[in-house]
Amino acid sequence: MITSLQNEKVKQWTKLQKRKDRNKFGKFLIEGFHLIEEAYQSGWRINEIIIEDDVHKPSWFSQYPIINVNKKVMQHITMTETPQGVAAIVEMKELQIDREAKMLLIDAIQDPGNLGTIIRTADAAGFDAVITGSGTVDLYNDKVIRATQGSLFHIPVLSANLVEKIPELQADGFTVLASALENACSFKAVRVPDKIALILGNEGAGVREEIIRQADNSVKIPIYGKAESLNVSIAAGILMYAFVN
């Protein structure tokens, strides 16, 4: 059992709390039985499982190297206040897009809870992929991972330069719609095309103007009360489900 925070393994795991080190090693840490099982069932490569000694482990854990730690070490390497006593190191990978009909483009969304919830909703709504542009929070941020509730392992999430990607999608027959508040029509008035790319923007600034200009149309969700706007993850859910028909 590892009990010291100065252990080399513990130091390696702690490094994965930083984006630059996750990218350097091509690995990230997940915690909790649900996420580990989702990674396992989705075929992602698990390097090792870290578990507190008194925590019951399912039989399939035996397929992987298991490292026992005490509670102090677990609390040190994980980011939640009350960890479940189990974590795993998983290798990064990009899922392949099997079908391209419904794409979600993310322009500089910075709140990890928002991004994770949007990915989870895109998975639930049957979108084929999520493409994140520059300025977007790291996909493997622990709060993003937790907010996806495992959808990270189901739906392809790719990174791209949106200014370059949009013309490629249009050339491939996609209708590109940008979410905007000004000079936009109600999403209810849009005829749903066969191939759609929906763009969502930063929590404060929205979709960048240069990207809005590239889009085929801008859409908005009508506000009937006094709220100025909707949270971006809520708006994402409304729009994605409106466009899956």
JSON list of C-alpha atoms in Angstrom, two decimals:
[
{"chain": "A", "resi": 1, "resn": "MET", "atom": "CA", "xyz": [0.00, 0.00, 0.00]},
{"chain": "A", "resi": 2, "resn": "ILE", "atom": "CA", "xyz": [1.17, 3.51, -0.83]},
{"chain": "A", "resi": 3, "resn": "THR", "atom": "CA", "xyz": [0.86, 5.83, 2.15]},
{"chain": "A", "resi": 4, "resn": "SER", "atom": "CA", "xyz": [3.37, 8.61, 1.38]},
{"chain": "A", "resi": 5, "resn": "LEU", "atom": "CA", "xyz": [2.61, 11.70, -0.69]},
{"chain": "A", "resi": 6, "resn": "GLN", "atom": "CA", "xyz": [6.28, 11.70, -1.67]},
{"chain": "A", "resi": 7, "resn": "ASN", "atom": "CA", "xyz": [5.98, 8.34, -3.44]},
{"chain": "A", "resi": 8, "resn": "GLU", "atom": "CA", "xyz": [6.96, 8.62, -7.12]},
{"chain": "A", "resi": 9, "resn": "LYS", "atom": "CA", "xyz": [3.66, 7.12, -8.26]},
{"chain": "A", "resi": 10, "resn": "VAL", "atom": "CA", "xyz": [1.75, 9.72, -6.27]},
{"chain": "A", "resi": 11, "resn": "LYS", "atom": "CA", "xyz": [3.84, 12.49, -7.80]},
{"chain": "A", "resi": 12, "resn": "GLN", "atom": "CA", "xyz": [3.07, 11.17, -11.30]},
{"chain": "A", "resi": 13, "resn": "TRP", "atom": "CA", "xyz": [-0.65, 10.99, -10.60]},
{"chain": "A", "resi": 14, "resn": "THR", "atom": "CA", "xyz": [-0.67, 14.50, -9.13]},
{"chain": "A", "resi": 15, "resn": "LYS", "atom": "CA", "xyz": [0.94, 15.89, -12.28]},
{"chain": "A", "resi": 16, "resn": "LEU", "atom": "CA", "xyz": [-2.15, 14.80, -14.22]},
{"chain": "A", "resi": 17, "resn": "GLN", "atom": "CA", "xyz": [-4.10, 17.56, -12.48]},
{"chain": "A", "resi": 18, "resn": "LYS", "atom": "CA", "xyz": [-2.41, 19.98, -14.92]},
{"chain": "A", "resi": 19, "resn": "ARG", "atom": "CA", "xyz": [-3.36, 20.27, -18.59]},
{"chain": "A", "resi": 20, "resn": "LYS", "atom": "CA", "xyz": [0.23, 20.53, -19.85]},
{"chain": "A", "resi": 21, "resn": "ASP", "atom": "CA", "xyz": [1.21, 17.31, -18.09]},
{"chain": "A", "resi": 22, "resn": "ARG", "atom": "CA", "xyz": [-1.90, 15.47, -19.26]},
{"chain": "A", "resi": 23, "resn": "ASN", "atom": "CA", "xyz": [-0.98, 16.41, -22.82]},
{"chain": "A", "resi": 24, "resn": "LYS", "atom": "CA", "xyz": [2.69, 15.54, -22.23]},
{"chain": "A", "resi": 25, "resn": "PHE", "atom": "CA", "xyz": [1.94, 12.03, -20.99]},
{"chain": "A", "resi": 26, "resn": "GLY", "atom": "CA", "xyz": [-1.23, 11.46, -23.04]},
{"chain": "A", "resi": 27, "resn": "LYS", "atom": "CA", "xyz": [-3.08, 10.31, -19.92]},
{"chain": "A", "resi": 28, "resn": "PHE", "atom": "CA", "xyz": [-5.72, 11.59, -17.54]},
{"chain": "A", "resi": 29, "resn": "LEU", "atom": "CA", "xyz": [-7.19, 10.58, -14.20]},
{"chain": "A", "resi": 30, "resn": "ILE", "atom": "CA", "xyz": [-10.82, 9.68, -13.62]},
{"chain": "A", "resi": 31, "resn": "GLU", "atom": "CA", "xyz": [-12.45, 8.93, -10.29]},
{"chain": "A", "resi": 32, "resn": "GLY", "atom": "CA", "xyz": [-15.49, 7.00, -9.15]},
{"chain": "A", "resi": 33, "resn": "PHE", "atom": "CA", "xyz": [-16.90, 3.61, -10.09]},
{"chain": "A", "resi": 34, "resn": "HIS", "atom": "CA", "xyz": [-19.31, 4.95, -12.73]},
{"chain": "A", "resi": 35, "resn": "LEU", "atom": "CA", "xyz": [-16.70, 6.72, -14.85]},
{"chain": "A", "resi": 36, "resn": "ILE", "atom": "CA", "xyz": [-14.25, 3.84, -14.61]},
{"chain": "A", "resi": 37, "resn": "GLU", "atom": "CA", "xyz": [-16.92, 1.38, -15.73]},
{"chain": "A", "resi": 38, "resn": "GLU", "atom": "CA", "xyz": [-17.91, 3.66, -18.62]},
{"chain": "A", "resi": 39, "resn": "ALA", "atom": "CA", "xyz": [-14.27, 3.84, -19.77]},
{"chain": "A", "resi": 40, "resn": "TYR", "atom": "CA", "xyz": [-13.98, 0.05, -19.46]},
{"chain": "A", "resi": 41, "resn": "GLN", "atom": "CA", "xyz": [-17.20, -0.71, -21.36]},
{"chain": "A", "resi": 42, "resn": "SER", "atom": "CA", "xyz": [-16.34, 1.82, -24.08]},
{"chain": "A", "resi": 43, "resn": "GLY", "atom": "CA", "xyz": [-12.96, 0.24, -24.76]},
{"chain": "A", "resi": 44, "resn": "TRP", "atom": "CA", "xyz": [-10.68, 3.01, -23.55]},
{"chain": "A", "resi": 45, "resn": "ARG", "atom": "CA", "xyz": [-7.27, 1.83, -22.35]},
{"chain": "A", "resi": 46, "resn": "ILE", "atom": "CA", "xyz": [-6.98, 1.85, -18.56]},
{"chain": "A", "resi": 47, "resn": "ASN", "atom": "CA", "xyz": [-3.37, 1.82, -17.37]},
{"chain": "A", "resi": 48, "resn": "GLU", "atom": "CA", "xyz": [-3.98, 1.19, -13.69]},
{"chain": "A", "resi": 49, "resn": "ILE", "atom": "CA", "xyz": [-6.65, 1.37, -11.03]},
{"chain": "A", "resi": 50, "resn": "ILE", "atom": "CA", "xyz": [-5.99, 3.14, -7.72]},
{"chain": "A", "resi": 51, "resn": "ILE", "atom": "CA", "xyz": [-8.13, 2.08, -4.81]},
{"chain": "A", "resi": 52, "resn": "GLU", "atom": "CA", "xyz": [-8.33, 2.48, -1.06]},
{"chain": "A", "resi": 53, "resn": "ASP", "atom": "CA", "xyz": [-7.68, -0.80, 0.72]},
{"chain": "A", "resi": 54, "resn": "ASP", "atom": "CA", "xyz": [-11.09, -1.14, 2.36]},
{"chain": "A", "resi": 55, "resn": "VAL", "atom": "CA", "xyz": [-13.13, -0.32, -0.78]},
{"chain": "A", "resi": 56, "resn": "HIS", "atom": "CA", "xyz": [-14.86, -3.26, -2.46]},
{"chain": "A", "resi": 57, "resn": "LYS", "atom": "CA", "xyz": [-13.77, -3.77, -6.06]},
{"chain": "A", "resi": 58, "resn": "PRO", "atom": "CA", "xyz": [-15.69, -5.55, -8.84]},
{"chain": "A", "resi": 59, "resn": "SER", "atom": "CA", "xyz": [-14.16, -8.70, -10.30]},
{"chain": "A", "resi": 60, "resn": "TRP", "atom": "CA", "xyz": [-13.29, -7.15, -13.67]},
{"chain": "A", "resi": 61, "resn": "PHE", "atom": "CA", "xyz": [-10.82, -4.79, -11.94]},
{"chain": "A", "resi": 62, "resn": "SER", "atom": "CA", "xyz": [-8.45, -7.79, -11.84]},
{"chain": "A", "resi": 63, "resn": "GLN", "atom": "CA", "xyz": [-7.76, -7.28, -15.57]},
{"chain": "A", "resi": 64, "resn": "TYR", "atom": "CA", "xyz": [-5.70, -4.21, -14.68]},
{"chain": "A", "resi": 65, "resn": "PRO", "atom": "CA", "xyz": [-2.82, -3.37, -12.36]},
{"chain": "A", "resi": 66, "resn": "ILE", "atom": "CA", "xyz": [-4.34, -2.41, -9.01]},
{"chain": "A", "resi": 67, "resn": "ILE", "atom": "CA", "xyz": [-2.52, -0.09, -6.62]},
{"chain": "A", "resi": 68, "resn": "ASN", "atom": "CA", "xyz": [-3.73, 0.25, -3.06]},
{"chain": "A", "resi": 69, "resn": "VAL", "atom": "CA", "xyz": [-3.45, 3.61, -1.32]},
{"chain": "A", "resi": 70, "resn": "ASN", "atom": "CA", "xyz": [-4.64, 5.11, 1.94]},
{"chain": "A", "resi": 71, "resn": "LYS", "atom": "CA", "xyz": [-7.31, 7.82, 2.23]},
{"chain": "A", "resi": 72, "resn": "LYS", "atom": "CA", "xyz": [-4.75, 10.63, 2.50]},
{"chain": "A", "resi": 73, "resn": "VAL", "atom": "CA", "xyz": [-3.18, 9.69, -0.85]},
{"chain": "A", "resi": 74, "resn": "MET", "atom": "CA", "xyz": [-6.58, 9.32, -2.53]},
{"chain": "A", "resi": 75, "resn": "GLN", "atom": "CA", "xyz": [-7.67, 12.75, -1.35]},
{"chain": "A", "resi": 76, "resn": "HIS", "atom": "CA", "xyz": [-4.38, 14.20, -2.59]},
{"chain": "A", "resi": 77, "resn": "ILE", "atom": "CA", "xyz": [-4.60, 12.87, -6.15]},
{"chain": "A", "resi": 78, "resn": "THR", "atom": "CA", "xyz": [-8.33, 13.43, -6.69]},
{"chain": "A", "resi": 79, "resn": "MET", "atom": "CA", "xyz": [-10.16, 16.74, -7.03]},
{"chain": "A", "resi": 80, "resn": "THR", "atom": "CA", "xyz": [-13.47, 16.02, -5.29]},
{"chain": "A", "resi": 81, "resn": "GLU", "atom": "CA", "xyz": [-14.09, 16.80, -1.63]},
{"chain": "A", "resi": 82, "resn": "THR", "atom": "CA", "xyz": [-15.44, 13.32, -0.89]},
{"chain": "A", "resi": 83, "resn": "PRO", "atom": "CA", "xyz": [-13.84, 10.84, -3.31]},
{"chain": "A", "resi": 84, "resn": "GLN", "atom": "CA", "xyz": [-15.36, 7.36, -3.63]},
{"chain": "A", "resi": 85, "resn": "GLY", "atom": "CA", "xyz": [-12.04, 5.74, -2.87]},
{"chain": "A", "resi": 86, "resn": "VAL", "atom": "CA", "xyz": [-11.29, 4.62, -6.42]},
{"chain": "A", "resi": 87, "resn": "ALA", "atom": "CA", "xyz": [-9.61, 6.24, -9.41]},
{"chain": "A", "resi": 88, "resn": "ALA", "atom": "CA", "xyz": [-7.98, 5.17, -12.67]},
{"chain": "A", "resi": 89, "resn": "ILE", "atom": "CA", "xyz": [-5.38, 6.38, -15.13]},
{"chain": "A", "resi": 90, "resn": "VAL", "atom": "CA", "xyz": [-6.74, 6.33, -18.69]},
{"chain": "A", "resi": 91, "resn": "GLU", "atom": "CA", "xyz": [-4.95, 6.93, -22.00]},
{"chain": "A", "resi": 92, "resn": "MET", "atom": "CA", "xyz": [-6.23, 9.73, -24.20]},
{"chain": "A", "resi": 93, "resn": "LYS", "atom": "CA", "xyz": [-7.70, 8.84, -27.56]},
{"chain": "A", "resi": 94, "resn": "GLU", "atom": "CA", "xyz": [-9.90, 10.36, -30.23]},
{"chain": "A", "resi": 95, "resn": "LEU", "atom": "CA", "xyz": [-12.97, 8.42, -31.21]},
{"chain": "A", "resi": 96, "resn": "GLN", "atom": "CA", "xyz": [-13.65, 8.06, -34.91]},
{"chain": "A", "resi": 97, "resn": "ILE", "atom": "CA", "xyz": [-16.71, 9.72, -36.43]},
{"chain": "A", "resi": 98, "resn": "ASP", "atom": "CA", "xyz": [-18.78, 6.91, -37.94]},
{"chain": "A", "resi": 99, "resn": "ARG", "atom": "CA", "xyz": [-21.48, 9.15, -39.37]},
{"chain": "A", "resi": 100, "resn": "GLU", "atom": "CA", "xyz": [-21.56, 12.86, -40.12]},
{"chain": "A", "resi": 101, "resn": "ALA", "atom": "CA", "xyz": [-25.00, 14.44, -40.02]},
{"chain": "A", "resi": 102, "resn": "LYS", "atom": "CA", "xyz": [-25.28, 16.33, -36.73]},
{"chain": "A", "resi": 103, "resn": "MET", "atom": "CA", "xyz": [-22.19, 18.19, -35.56]},
{"chain": "A", "resi": 104, "resn": "LEU", "atom": "CA", "xyz": [-21.80, 20.51, -32.58]},
{"chain": "A", "resi": 105, "resn": "LEU", "atom": "CA", "xyz": [-19.12, 23.22, -32.70]},
{"chain": "A", "resi": 106, "resn": "ILE", "atom": "CA", "xyz": [-17.90, 24.88, -29.49]},
{"chain": "A", "resi": 107, "resn": "ASP", "atom": "CA", "xyz": [-16.41, 28.38, -29.67]},
{"chain": "A", "resi": 108, "resn": "ALA", "atom": "CA", "xyz": [-14.42, 29.18, -26.52]},
{"chain": "A", "resi": 109, "resn": "ILE", "atom": "CA", "xyz": [-16.73, 27.81, -23.82]},
{"chain": "A", "resi": 110, "resn": "GLN", "atom": "CA", "xyz": [-14.68, 28.14, -20.65]},
{"chain": "A", "resi": 111, "resn": "ASP", "atom": "CA", "xyz": [-16.77, 26.76, -17.80]},
{"chain": "A", "resi": 112, "resn": "PRO", "atom": "CA", "xyz": [-15.95, 23.05, -17.34]},
{"chain": "A", "resi": 113, "resn": "GLY", "atom": "CA", "xyz": [-19.42, 22.23, -16.01]},
{"chain": "A", "resi": 114, "resn": "ASN", "atom": "CA", "xyz": [-20.99, 23.78, -19.09]},
{"chain": "A", "resi": 115, "resn": "LEU", "atom": "CA", "xyz": [-18.74, 21.91, -21.52]},
{"chain": "A", "resi": 116, "resn": "GLY", "atom": "CA", "xyz": [-19.25, 18.59, -19.76]},
{"chain": "A", "resi": 117, "resn": "THR", "atom": "CA", "xyz": [-23.02, 19.03, -19.66]},
{"chain": "A", "resi": 118, "resn": "ILE", "atom": "CA", "xyz": [-23.09, 19.98, -23.35]},
{"chain": "A", "resi": 119, "resn": "ILE", "atom": "CA", "xyz": [-21.10, 16.87, -24.30]},
{"chain": "A", "resi": 120, "resn": "ARG", "atom": "CA", "xyz": [-23.47, 14.72, -22.24]},
{"chain": "A", "resi": 121, "resn": "THR", "atom": "CA", "xyz": [-26.49, 16.34, -23.92]},
{"chain": "A", "resi": 122, "resn": "ALA", "atom": "CA", "xyz": [-24.98, 15.94, -27.39]},
{"chain": "A", "resi": 123, "resn": "ASP", "atom": "CA", "xyz": [-24.53, 12.24, -26.64]},
{"chain": "A", "resi": 124, "resn": "ALA", "atom": "CA", "xyz": [-28.13, 11.95, -25.41]},
{"chain": "A", "resi": 125, "resn": "ALA", "atom": "CA", "xyz": [-29.52, 13.86, -28.42]},
{"chain": "A", "resi": 126, "resn": "GLY", "atom": "CA", "xyz": [-27.73, 11.59, -30.87]},
{"chain": "A", "resi": 127, "resn": "PHE", "atom": "CA", "xyz": [-25.29, 14.13, -32.27]},
{"chain": "A", "resi": 128, "resn": "ASP", "atom": "CA", "xyz": [-22.40, 12.53, -34.14]},
{"chain": "A", "resi": 129, "resn": "ALA", "atom": "CA", "xyz": [-19.49, 14.59, -32.82]},
{"chain": "A", "resi": 130, "resn": "VAL", "atom": "CA", "xyz": [-18.45, 17.65, -30.86]},
{"chain": "A", "resi": 131, "resn": "ILE", "atom": "CA", "xyz": [-15.70, 19.90, -32.21]},
{"chain": "A", "resi": 132, "resn": "THR", "atom": "CA", "xyz": [-14.02, 22.31, -29.80]},
{"chain": "A", "resi": 133, "resn": "GLY", "atom": "CA", "xyz": [-12.30, 25.45, -31.00]},
{"chain": "A", "resi": 134, "resn": "SER", "atom": "CA", "xyz": [-9.52, 27.55, -29.47]},
{"chain": "A", "resi": 135, "resn": "GLY", "atom": "CA", "xyz": [-10.16, 29.05, -26.06]},
{"chain": "A", "resi": 136, "resn": "THR", "atom": "CA", "xyz": [-12.31, 26.11, -24.96]},
{"chain": "A", "resi": 137, "resn": "VAL", "atom": "CA", "xyz": [-11.64, 24.53, -21.56]},
{"chain": "A", "resi": 138, "resn": "ASP", "atom": "CA", "xyz": [-9.59, 21.33, -21.65]},
{"chain": "A", "resi": 139, "resn": "LEU", "atom": "CA", "xyz": [-11.66, 18.23, -22.39]},
{"chain": "A", "resi": 140, "resn": "TYR", "atom": "CA", "xyz": [-9.76, 16.26, -19.73]},
{"chain": "A", "resi": 141, "resn": "ASN", "atom": "CA", "xyz": [-10.27, 18.79, -16.95]},
{"chain": "A", "resi": 142, "resn": "ASP", "atom": "CA", "xyz": [-11.63, 16.79, -14.00]},
{"chain": "A", "resi": 143, "resn": "LYS", "atom": "CA", "xyz": [-14.80, 18.91, -13.75]},
{"chain": "A", "resi": 144, "resn": "VAL", "atom": "CA", "xyz": [-15.49, 18.45, -17.47]},
{"chain": "A", "resi": 145, "resn": "ILE", "atom": "CA", "xyz": [-15.04, 14.70, -17.14]},
{"chain": "A", "resi": 146, "resn": "ARG", "atom": "CA", "xyz": [-17.39, 14.46, -14.16]},
{"chain": "A", "resi": 147, "resn": "ALA", "atom": "CA", "xyz": [-20.03, 16.62, -15.87]},
{"chain": "A", "resi": 148, "resn": "THR", "atom": "CA", "xyz": [-20.04, 14.36, -18.94]},
{"chain": "A", "resi": 149, "resn": "GLN", "atom": "CA", "xyz": [-21.10, 11.44, -16.72]},
{"chain": "A", "resi": 150, "resn": "GLY", "atom": "CA", "xyz": [-19.26, 9.09, -19.07]},
{"chain": "A", "resi": 151, "resn": "SER", "atom": "CA", "xyz": [-20.40, 10.58, -22.39]},
{"chain": "A", "resi": 152, "resn": "LEU", "atom": "CA", "xyz": [-16.78, 11.58, -22.97]},
{"chain": "A", "resi": 153, "resn": "PHE", "atom": "CA", "xyz": [-16.22, 7.89, -23.74]},
{"chain": "A", "resi": 154, "resn": "HIS", "atom": "CA", "xyz": [-19.20, 7.58, -26.12]},
{"chain": "A", "resi": 155, "resn": "ILE", "atom": "CA", "xyz": [-19.16, 10.55, -28.51]},
{"chain": "A", "resi": 156, "resn": "PRO", "atom": "CA", "xyz": [-16.17, 11.79, -30.54]},
{"chain": "A", "resi": 157, "resn": "VAL", "atom": "CA", "xyz": [-14.86, 15.11, -29.21]},
{"chain": "A", "resi": 158, "resn": "LEU", "atom": "CA", "xyz": [-12.28, 16.65, -31.53]},
{"chain": "A", "resi": 159, "resn": "SER", "atom": "CA", "xyz": [-10.29, 19.89, -31.57]},
{"chain": "A", "resi": 160, "resn": "ALA", "atom": "CA", "xyz": [-10.08, 22.11, -34.65]},
{"chain": "A", "resi": 161, "resn": "ASN", "atom": "CA", "xyz": [-9.69, 25.65, -35.90]},
{"chain": "A", "resi": 162, "resn": "LEU", "atom": "CA", "xyz": [-13.34, 26.57, -36.39]},
{"chain": "A", "resi": 163, "resn": "VAL", "atom": "CA", "xyz": [-12.59, 29.28, -38.94]},
{"chain": "A", "resi": 164, "resn": "GLU", "atom": "CA", "xyz": [-10.99, 26.58, -41.12]},
{"chain": "A", "resi": 165, "resn": "LYS", "atom": "CA", "xyz": [-13.45, 23.81, -40.22]},
{"chain": "A", "resi": 166, "resn": "ILE", "atom": "CA", "xyz": [-16.66, 25.65, -41.10]},
{"chain": "A", "resi": 167, "resn": "PRO", "atom": "CA", "xyz": [-15.92, 25.98, -44.86]},
{"chain": "A", "resi": 168, "resn": "GLU", "atom": "CA", "xyz": [-14.98, 22.29, -44.92]},
{"chain": "A", "resi": 169, "resn": "LEU", "atom": "CA", "xyz": [-18.34, 21.37, -43.41]},
{"chain": "A", "resi": 170, "resn": "GLN", "atom": "CA", "xyz": [-20.20, 23.63, -45.83]},
{"chain": "A", "resi": 171, "resn": "ALA", "atom": "CA", "xyz": [-18.38, 22.07, -48.77]},
{"chain": "A", "resi": 172, "resn": "ASP", "atom": "CA", "xyz": [-19.50, 18.68, -47.43]},
{"chain": "A", "resi": 173, "resn": "GLY", "atom": "CA", "xyz": [-23.14, 19.73, -47.54]},
{"chain": "A", "resi": 174, "resn": "PHE", "atom": "CA", "xyz": [-23.63, 20.93, -43.97]},
{"chain": "A", "resi": 175, "resn": "THR", "atom": "CA", "xyz": [-25.88, 23.85, -43.09]},
{"chain": "A", "resi": 176, "resn": "VAL", "atom": "CA", "xyz": [-24.00, 25.82, -40.44]},
{"chain": "A", "resi": 177, "resn": "LEU", "atom": "CA", "xyz": [-26.12, 27.59, -37.81]},
{"chain": "A", "resi": 178, "resn": "ALA", "atom": "CA", "xyz": [-24.66, 29.94, -35.21]},
{"chain": "A", "resi": 179, "resn": "SER", "atom": "CA", "xyz": [-26.40, 30.65, -31.93]},
{"chain": "A", "resi": 180, "resn": "ALA", "atom": "CA", "xyz": [-26.71, 34.43, -31.56]},
{"chain": "A", "resi": 181, "resn": "LEU", "atom": "CA", "xyz": [-28.90, 37.05, -29.90]},
{"chain": "A", "resi": 182, "resn": "GLU", "atom": "CA", "xyz": [-28.81, 39.72, -32.61]},
{"chain": "A", "resi": 183, "resn": "ASN", "atom": "CA", "xyz": [-29.82, 39.53, -36.27]},
{"chain": "A", "resi": 184, "resn": "ALA", "atom": "CA", "xyz": [-31.02, 35.98, -35.71]},
{"chain": "A", "resi": 185, "resn": "CYS", "atom": "CA", "xyz": [-34.25, 34.16, -36.42]},
{"chain": "A", "resi": 186, "resn": "SER", "atom": "CA", "xyz": [-36.12, 31.96, -33.97]},
{"chain": "A", "resi": 187, "resn": "PHE", "atom": "CA", "xyz": [-34.91, 28.37, -34.05]},
{"chain": "A", "resi": 188, "resn": "LYS", "atom": "CA", "xyz": [-38.56, 27.41, -34.50]},
{"chain": "A", "resi": 189, "resn": "ALA", "atom": "CA", "xyz": [-38.56, 29.05, -37.94]},
{"chain": "A", "resi": 190, "resn": "VAL", "atom": "CA", "xyz": [-35.62, 27.01, -39.25]},
{"chain": "A", "resi": 191, "resn": "ARG", "atom": "CA", "xyz": [-36.30, 24.06, -41.50]},
{"chain": "A", "resi": 192, "resn": "VAL", "atom": "CA", "xyz": [-34.16, 21.26, -40.15]},
{"chain": "A", "resi": 193, "resn": "PRO", "atom": "CA", "xyz": [-31.61, 20.24, -42.80]},
{"chain": "A", "resi": 194, "resn": "ASP", "atom": "CA", "xyz": [-30.29, 16.70, -43.21]},
{"chain": "A", "resi": 195, "resn": "LYS", "atom": "CA", "xyz": [-26.77, 17.75, -42.27]},
{"chain": "A", "resi": 196, "resn": "ILE", "atom": "CA", "xyz": [-26.39, 20.41, -39.62]},
{"chain": "A", "resi": 197, "resn": "ALA", "atom": "CA", "xyz": [-23.49, 22.00, -37.76]},
{"chain": "A", "resi": 198, "resn": "LEU", "atom": "CA", "xyz": [-24.60, 24.02, -34.75]},
{"chain": "A", "resi": 199, "resn": "ILE", "atom": "CA", "xyz": [-22.23, 26.55, -33.20]},
{"chain": "A", "resi": 200, "resn": "LEU", "atom": "CA", "xyz": [-22.39, 27.59, -29.53]},
{"chain": "A", "resi": 201, "resn": "GLY", "atom": "CA", "xyz": [-20.26, 30.35, -28.06]},
{"chain": "A", "resi": 202, "resn": "ASN", "atom": "CA", "xyz": [-18.55, 31.68, -24.98]},
{"chain": "A", "resi": 203, "resn": "GLU", "atom": "CA", "xyz": [-20.66, 32.20, -21.86]},
{"chain": "A", "resi": 204, "resn": "GLY", "atom": "CA", "xyz": [-20.16, 35.98, -21.85]},
{"chain": "A", "resi": 205, "resn": "ALA", "atom": "CA", "xyz": [-19.24, 36.98, -25.39]},
{"chain": "A", "resi": 206, "resn": "GLY", "atom": "CA", "xyz": [-21.18, 34.39, -27.39]},
{"chain": "A", "resi": 207, "resn": "VAL", "atom": "CA", "xyz": [-19.99, 33.16, -30.78]},
{"chain": "A", "resi": 208, "resn": "ARG", "atom": "CA", "xyz": [-17.24, 35.31, -32.26]},
{"chain": "A", "resi": 209, "resn": "GLU", "atom": "CA", "xyz": [-18.40, 37.72, -34.96]},
{"chain": "A", "resi": 210, "resn": "GLU", "atom": "CA", "xyz": [-16.04, 36.30, -37.59]},
{"chain": "A", "resi": 211, "resn": "ILE", "atom": "CA", "xyz": [-17.55, 32.86, -37.06]},
{"chain": "A", "resi": 212, "resn": "ILE", "atom": "CA", "xyz": [-21.11, 34.20, -37.15]},
{"chain": "A", "resi": 213, "resn": "ARG", "atom": "CA", "xyz": [-20.31, 35.76, -40.54]},
{"chain": "A", "resi": 214, "resn": "GLN", "atom": "CA", "xyz": [-19.20, 32.35, -41.82]},
{"chain": "A", "resi": 215, "resn": "ALA", "atom": "CA", "xyz": [-22.43, 30.64, -40.75]},
{"chain": "A", "resi": 216, "resn": "ASP", "atom": "CA", "xyz": [-25.32, 30.09, -43.17]},
{"chain": "A", "resi": 217, "resn": "ASN", "atom": "CA", "xyz": [-27.76, 31.50, -40.65]},
{"chain": "A", "resi": 218, "resn": "SER", "atom": "CA", "xyz": [-28.01, 32.68, -37.05]},
{"chain": "A", "resi": 219, "resn": "VAL", "atom": "CA", "xyz": [-30.62, 31.31, -34.68]},
{"chain": "A", "resi": 220, "resn": "LYS", "atom": "CA", "xyz": [-31.87, 32.34, -31.28]},
{"chain": "A", "resi": 221, "resn": "ILE", "atom": "CA", "xyz": [-34.14, 31.02, -28.55]},
{"chain": "A", "resi": 222, "resn": "PRO", "atom": "CA", "xyz": [-36.96, 33.48, -27.81]},
{"chain": "A", "resi": 223, "resn": "ILE", "atom": "CA", "xyz": [-36.91, 34.97, -24.31]},
{"chain": "A", "resi": 224, "resn": "TYR", "atom": "CA", "xyz": [-40.46, 35.45, -23.01]},
{"chain": "A", "resi": 225, "resn": "GLY", "atom": "CA", "xyz": [-39.60, 36.60, -19.50]},
{"chain": "A", "resi": 226, "resn": "LYS", "atom": "CA", "xyz": [-37.18, 39.21, -18.20]},
{"chain": "A", "resi": 227, "resn": "ALA", "atom": "CA", "xyz": [-34.01, 37.11, -18.27]},
{"chain": "A", "resi": 228, "resn": "GLU", "atom": "CA", "xyz": [-31.37, 38.52, -20.60]},
{"chain": "A", "resi": 229, "resn": "SER", "atom": "CA", "xyz": [-30.22, 35.13, -21.81]},
{"chain": "A", "resi": 230, "resn": "LEU", "atom": "CA", "xyz": [-30.04, 31.41, -21.10]},
{"chain": "A", "resi": 231, "resn": "ASN", "atom": "CA", "xyz": [-27.12, 29.44, -19.70]},
{"chain": "A", "resi": 232, "resn": "VAL", "atom": "CA", "xyz": [-25.21, 28.07, -22.68]},
{"chain": "A", "resi": 233, "resn": "SER", "atom": "CA", "xyz": [-25.66, 24.43, -21.67]},
{"chain": "A", "resi": 234, "resn": "ILE", "atom": "CA", "xyz": [-29.44, 24.93, -21.38]},
{"chain": "A", "resi": 235, "resn": "ALA", "atom": "CA", "xyz": [-29.50, 26.67, -24.77]},
{"chain": "A", "resi": 236, "resn": "ALA", "atom": "CA", "xyz": [-27.46, 23.82, -26.22]},
{"chain": "A", "resi": 237, "resn": "GLY", "atom": "CA", "xyz": [-29.99, 21.26, -25.01]},
{"chain": "A", "resi": 238, "resn": "ILE", "atom": "CA", "xyz": [-32.96, 23.15, -26.45]},
{"chain": "A", "resi": 239, "resn": "LEU", "atom": "CA", "xyz": [-31.31, 23.67, -29.84]},
{"chain": "A", "resi": 240, "resn": "MET", "atom": "CA", "xyz": [-29.88, 20.18, -30.22]},
{"chain": "A", "resi": 241, "resn": "TYR", "atom": "CA", "xyz": [-33.18, 18.49, -29.48]},
{"chain": "A", "resi": 242, "resn": "ALA", "atom": "CA", "xyz": [-34.95, 20.89, -31.84]},
{"chain": "A", "resi": 243, "resn": "PHE", "atom": "CA", "xyz": [-32.59, 19.93, -34.67]},
{"chain": "A", "resi": 244, "resn": "VAL", "atom": "CA", "xyz": [-32.45, 16.14, -34.30]},
{"chain": "A", "resi": 245, "resn": "ASN", "atom": "CA", "xyz": [-35.74, 15.49, -36.10]}
]
